[in-house]
Coordinates of N, CA and C in Angstrom, one line a residue:
X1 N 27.9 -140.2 -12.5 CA 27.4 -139.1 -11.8 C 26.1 -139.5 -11.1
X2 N 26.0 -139.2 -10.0 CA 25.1 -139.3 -9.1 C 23.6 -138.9 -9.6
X3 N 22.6 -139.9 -9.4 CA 21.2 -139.0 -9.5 C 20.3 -139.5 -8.7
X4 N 19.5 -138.1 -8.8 CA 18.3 -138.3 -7.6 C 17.1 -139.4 -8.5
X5 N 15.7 -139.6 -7.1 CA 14.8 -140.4 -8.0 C 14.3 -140.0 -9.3
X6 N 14.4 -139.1 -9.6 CA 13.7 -138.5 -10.9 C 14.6 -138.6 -11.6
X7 N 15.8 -139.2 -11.6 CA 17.0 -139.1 -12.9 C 17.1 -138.0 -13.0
X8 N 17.7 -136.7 -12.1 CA 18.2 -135.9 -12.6 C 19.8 -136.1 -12.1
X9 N 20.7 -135.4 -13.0 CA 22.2 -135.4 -12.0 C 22.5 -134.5 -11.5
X10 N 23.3 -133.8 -10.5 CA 24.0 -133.3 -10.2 C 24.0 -132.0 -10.7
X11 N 24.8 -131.8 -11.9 CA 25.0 -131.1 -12.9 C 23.9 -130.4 -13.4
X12 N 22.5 -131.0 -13.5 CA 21.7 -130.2 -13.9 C 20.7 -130.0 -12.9
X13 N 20.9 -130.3 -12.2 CA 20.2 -129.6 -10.4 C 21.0 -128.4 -10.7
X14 N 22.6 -128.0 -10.5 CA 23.3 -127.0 -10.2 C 23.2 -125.9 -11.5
X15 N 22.7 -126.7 -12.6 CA 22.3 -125.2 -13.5 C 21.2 -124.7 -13.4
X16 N 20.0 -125.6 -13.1 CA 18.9 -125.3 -12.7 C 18.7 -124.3 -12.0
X17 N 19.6 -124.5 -10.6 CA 19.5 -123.4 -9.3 C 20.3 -122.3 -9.9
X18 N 21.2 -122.4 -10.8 CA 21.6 -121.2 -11.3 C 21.2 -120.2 -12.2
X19 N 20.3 -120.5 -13.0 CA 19.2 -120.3 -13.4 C 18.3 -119.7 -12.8
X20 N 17.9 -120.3 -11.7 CA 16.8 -119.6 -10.9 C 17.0 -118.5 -9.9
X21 N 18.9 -118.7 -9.7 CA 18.9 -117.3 -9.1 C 19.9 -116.2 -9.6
X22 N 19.4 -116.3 -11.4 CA 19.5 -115.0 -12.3 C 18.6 -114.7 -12.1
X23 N 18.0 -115.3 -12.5 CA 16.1 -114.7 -12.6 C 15.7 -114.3 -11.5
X24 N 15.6 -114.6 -10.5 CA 15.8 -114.1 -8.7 C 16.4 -112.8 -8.8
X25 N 17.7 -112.7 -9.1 CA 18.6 -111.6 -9.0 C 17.8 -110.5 -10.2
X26 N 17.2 -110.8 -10.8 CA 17.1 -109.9 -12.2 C 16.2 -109.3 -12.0
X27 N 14.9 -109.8 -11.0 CA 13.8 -109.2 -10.3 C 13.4 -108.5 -9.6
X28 N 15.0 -108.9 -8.1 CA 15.1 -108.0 -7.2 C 15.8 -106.4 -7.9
X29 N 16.3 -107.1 -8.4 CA 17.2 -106.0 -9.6 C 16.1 -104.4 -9.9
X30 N 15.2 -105.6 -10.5 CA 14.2 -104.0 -11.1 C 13.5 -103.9 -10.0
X31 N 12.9 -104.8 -9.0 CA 12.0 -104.2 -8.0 C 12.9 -103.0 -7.1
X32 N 14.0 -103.2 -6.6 CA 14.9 -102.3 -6.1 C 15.1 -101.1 -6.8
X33 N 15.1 -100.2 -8.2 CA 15.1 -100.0 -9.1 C 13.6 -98.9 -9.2
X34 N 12.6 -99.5 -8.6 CA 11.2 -99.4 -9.1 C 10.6 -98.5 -7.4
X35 N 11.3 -99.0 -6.8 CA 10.3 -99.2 -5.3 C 10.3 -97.7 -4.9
X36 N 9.2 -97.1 -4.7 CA 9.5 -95.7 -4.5 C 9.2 -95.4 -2.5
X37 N 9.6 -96.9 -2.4 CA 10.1 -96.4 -0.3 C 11.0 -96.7 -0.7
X38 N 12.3 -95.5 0.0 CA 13.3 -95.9 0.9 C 13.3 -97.2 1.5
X39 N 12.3 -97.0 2.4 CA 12.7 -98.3 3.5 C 12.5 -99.2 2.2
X40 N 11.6 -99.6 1.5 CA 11.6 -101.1 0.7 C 12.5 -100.9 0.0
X41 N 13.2 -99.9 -0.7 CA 14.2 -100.1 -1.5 C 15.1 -100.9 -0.5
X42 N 15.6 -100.5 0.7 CA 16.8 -101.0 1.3 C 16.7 -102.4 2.0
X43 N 15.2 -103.0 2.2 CA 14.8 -104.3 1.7 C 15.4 -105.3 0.8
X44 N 15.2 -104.5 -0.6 CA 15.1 -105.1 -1.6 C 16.6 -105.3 -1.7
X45 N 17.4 -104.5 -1.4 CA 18.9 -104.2 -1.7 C 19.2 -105.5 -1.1
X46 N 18.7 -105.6 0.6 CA 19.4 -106.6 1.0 C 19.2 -108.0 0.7
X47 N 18.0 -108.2 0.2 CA 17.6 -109.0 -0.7 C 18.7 -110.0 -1.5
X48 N 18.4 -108.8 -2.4 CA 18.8 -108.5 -4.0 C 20.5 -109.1 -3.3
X49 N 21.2 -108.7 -2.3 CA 22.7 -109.0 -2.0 C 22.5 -110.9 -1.3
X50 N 21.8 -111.1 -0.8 CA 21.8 -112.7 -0.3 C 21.7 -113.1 -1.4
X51 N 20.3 -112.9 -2.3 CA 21.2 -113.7 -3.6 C 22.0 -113.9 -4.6
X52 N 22.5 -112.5 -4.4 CA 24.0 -112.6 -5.4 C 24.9 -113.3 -4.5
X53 N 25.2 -113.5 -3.6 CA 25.8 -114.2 -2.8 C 25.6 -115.5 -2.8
X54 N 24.0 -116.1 -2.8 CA 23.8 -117.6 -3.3 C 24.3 -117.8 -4.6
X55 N 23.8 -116.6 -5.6 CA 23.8 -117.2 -7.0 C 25.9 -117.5 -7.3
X56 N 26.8 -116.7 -6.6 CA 28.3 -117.0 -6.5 C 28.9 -117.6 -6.2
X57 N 27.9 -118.5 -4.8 CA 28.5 -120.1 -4.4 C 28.1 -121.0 -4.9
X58 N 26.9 -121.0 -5.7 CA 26.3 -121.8 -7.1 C 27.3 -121.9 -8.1
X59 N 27.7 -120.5 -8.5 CA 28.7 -120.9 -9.8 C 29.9 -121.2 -9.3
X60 N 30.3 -120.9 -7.9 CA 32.0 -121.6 -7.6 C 31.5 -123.2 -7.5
X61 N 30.7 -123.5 -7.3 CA 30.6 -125.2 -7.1 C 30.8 -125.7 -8.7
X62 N 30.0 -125.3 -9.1 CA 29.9 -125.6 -10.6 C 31.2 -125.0 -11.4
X63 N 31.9 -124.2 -11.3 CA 33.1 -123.7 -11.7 C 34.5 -124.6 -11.2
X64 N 34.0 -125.2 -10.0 CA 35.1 -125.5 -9.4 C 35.1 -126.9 -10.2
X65 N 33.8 -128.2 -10.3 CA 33.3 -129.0 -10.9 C 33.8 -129.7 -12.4
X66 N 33.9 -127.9 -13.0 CA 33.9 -128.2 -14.4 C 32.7 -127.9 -15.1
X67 N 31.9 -127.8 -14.5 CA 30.5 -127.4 -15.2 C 30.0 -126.2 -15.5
X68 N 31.2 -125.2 -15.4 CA 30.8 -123.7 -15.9 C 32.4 -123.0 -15.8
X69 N 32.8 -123.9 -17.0 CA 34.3 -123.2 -17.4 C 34.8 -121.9 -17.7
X70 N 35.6 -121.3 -17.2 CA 35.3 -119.5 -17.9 C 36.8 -119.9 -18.6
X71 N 36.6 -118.9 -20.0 CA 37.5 -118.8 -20.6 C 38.5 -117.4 -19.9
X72 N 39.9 -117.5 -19.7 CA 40.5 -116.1 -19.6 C 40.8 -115.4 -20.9
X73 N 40.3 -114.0 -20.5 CA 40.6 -113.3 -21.8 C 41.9 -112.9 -21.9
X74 N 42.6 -112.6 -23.0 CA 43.3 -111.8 -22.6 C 43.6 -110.6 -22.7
X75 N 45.1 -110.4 -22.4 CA 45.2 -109.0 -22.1 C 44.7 -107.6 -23.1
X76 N 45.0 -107.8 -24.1 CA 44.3 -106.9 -25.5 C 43.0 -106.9 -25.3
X77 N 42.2 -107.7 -24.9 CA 40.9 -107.5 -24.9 C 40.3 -106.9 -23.7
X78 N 41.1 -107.5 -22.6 CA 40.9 -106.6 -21.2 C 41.2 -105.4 -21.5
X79 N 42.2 -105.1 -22.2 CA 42.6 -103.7 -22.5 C 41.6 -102.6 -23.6
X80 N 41.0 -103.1 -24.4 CA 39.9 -103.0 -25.2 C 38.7 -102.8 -24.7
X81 N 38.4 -103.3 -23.8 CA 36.9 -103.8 -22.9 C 36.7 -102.2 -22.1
X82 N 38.5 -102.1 -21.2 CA 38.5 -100.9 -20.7 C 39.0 -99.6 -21.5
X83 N 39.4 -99.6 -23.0 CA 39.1 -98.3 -23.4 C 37.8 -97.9 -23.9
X84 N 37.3 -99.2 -24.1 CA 35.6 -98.6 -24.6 C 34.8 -98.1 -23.5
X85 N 35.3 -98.6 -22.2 CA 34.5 -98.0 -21.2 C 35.0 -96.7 -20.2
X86 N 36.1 -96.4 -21.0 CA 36.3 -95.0 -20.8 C 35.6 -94.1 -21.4
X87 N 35.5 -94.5 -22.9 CA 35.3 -93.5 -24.0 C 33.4 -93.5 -23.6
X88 N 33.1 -94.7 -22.7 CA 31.7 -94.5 -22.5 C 31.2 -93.3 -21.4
X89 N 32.3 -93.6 -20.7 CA 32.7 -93.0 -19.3 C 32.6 -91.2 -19.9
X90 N 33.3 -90.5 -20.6 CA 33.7 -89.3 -21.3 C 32.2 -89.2 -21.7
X91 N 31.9 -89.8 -23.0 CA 30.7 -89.1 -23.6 C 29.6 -88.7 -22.9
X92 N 29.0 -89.5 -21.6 CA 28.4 -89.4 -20.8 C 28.9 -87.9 -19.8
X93 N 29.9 -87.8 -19.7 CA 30.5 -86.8 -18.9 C 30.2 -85.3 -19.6
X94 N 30.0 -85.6 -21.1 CA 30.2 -84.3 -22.1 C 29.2 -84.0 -21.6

């Protein structure tokens, strides 16, 4: 695997940056959340959307790589996932 001068590889450059744009995302997250302008909220939104959009071609590289494997669930648990979030859906509604 390829590395830069500091011996880092590849691999951990690309978790690094993914890493950094959770944390990115998590920030704009609450500042968006928090901002009591309009106008800066819709800043922040657009923000907050470039880097979800970096942080998604970060994990398809790394996904695509091997270096951030997702397990498929299956169907019982997809199905599970979404009756709990009905029943979350309802109580809230009561």
């Amino acid at each position: 695997m390829p590395q830069n001068q500091m011996g880092f590889d590849d691999r951990i450059i690309a978790d690094d940056c993914l890493t950094s744009q959770k944390t990115a995302t998590s920030n704009y997250n609450i500042a968006c959340t928090e901002a009591a302008s309009e106008d800066l909220r819709d800043d922040l939104r657009n923000i907050l959307n470039d880097e979800l959009q970096n942080q998604a071609m970060i994990w398809n590289v790394m996904n695509r790589k091997g270096w951030y494997p997702v397990k498929q669930a299956n169907q019982q648990d997809i199905s599970a996932a979404q009756q709990k979030f009905r029943n979350m859906q309802n109580q809230i509604q009561q």
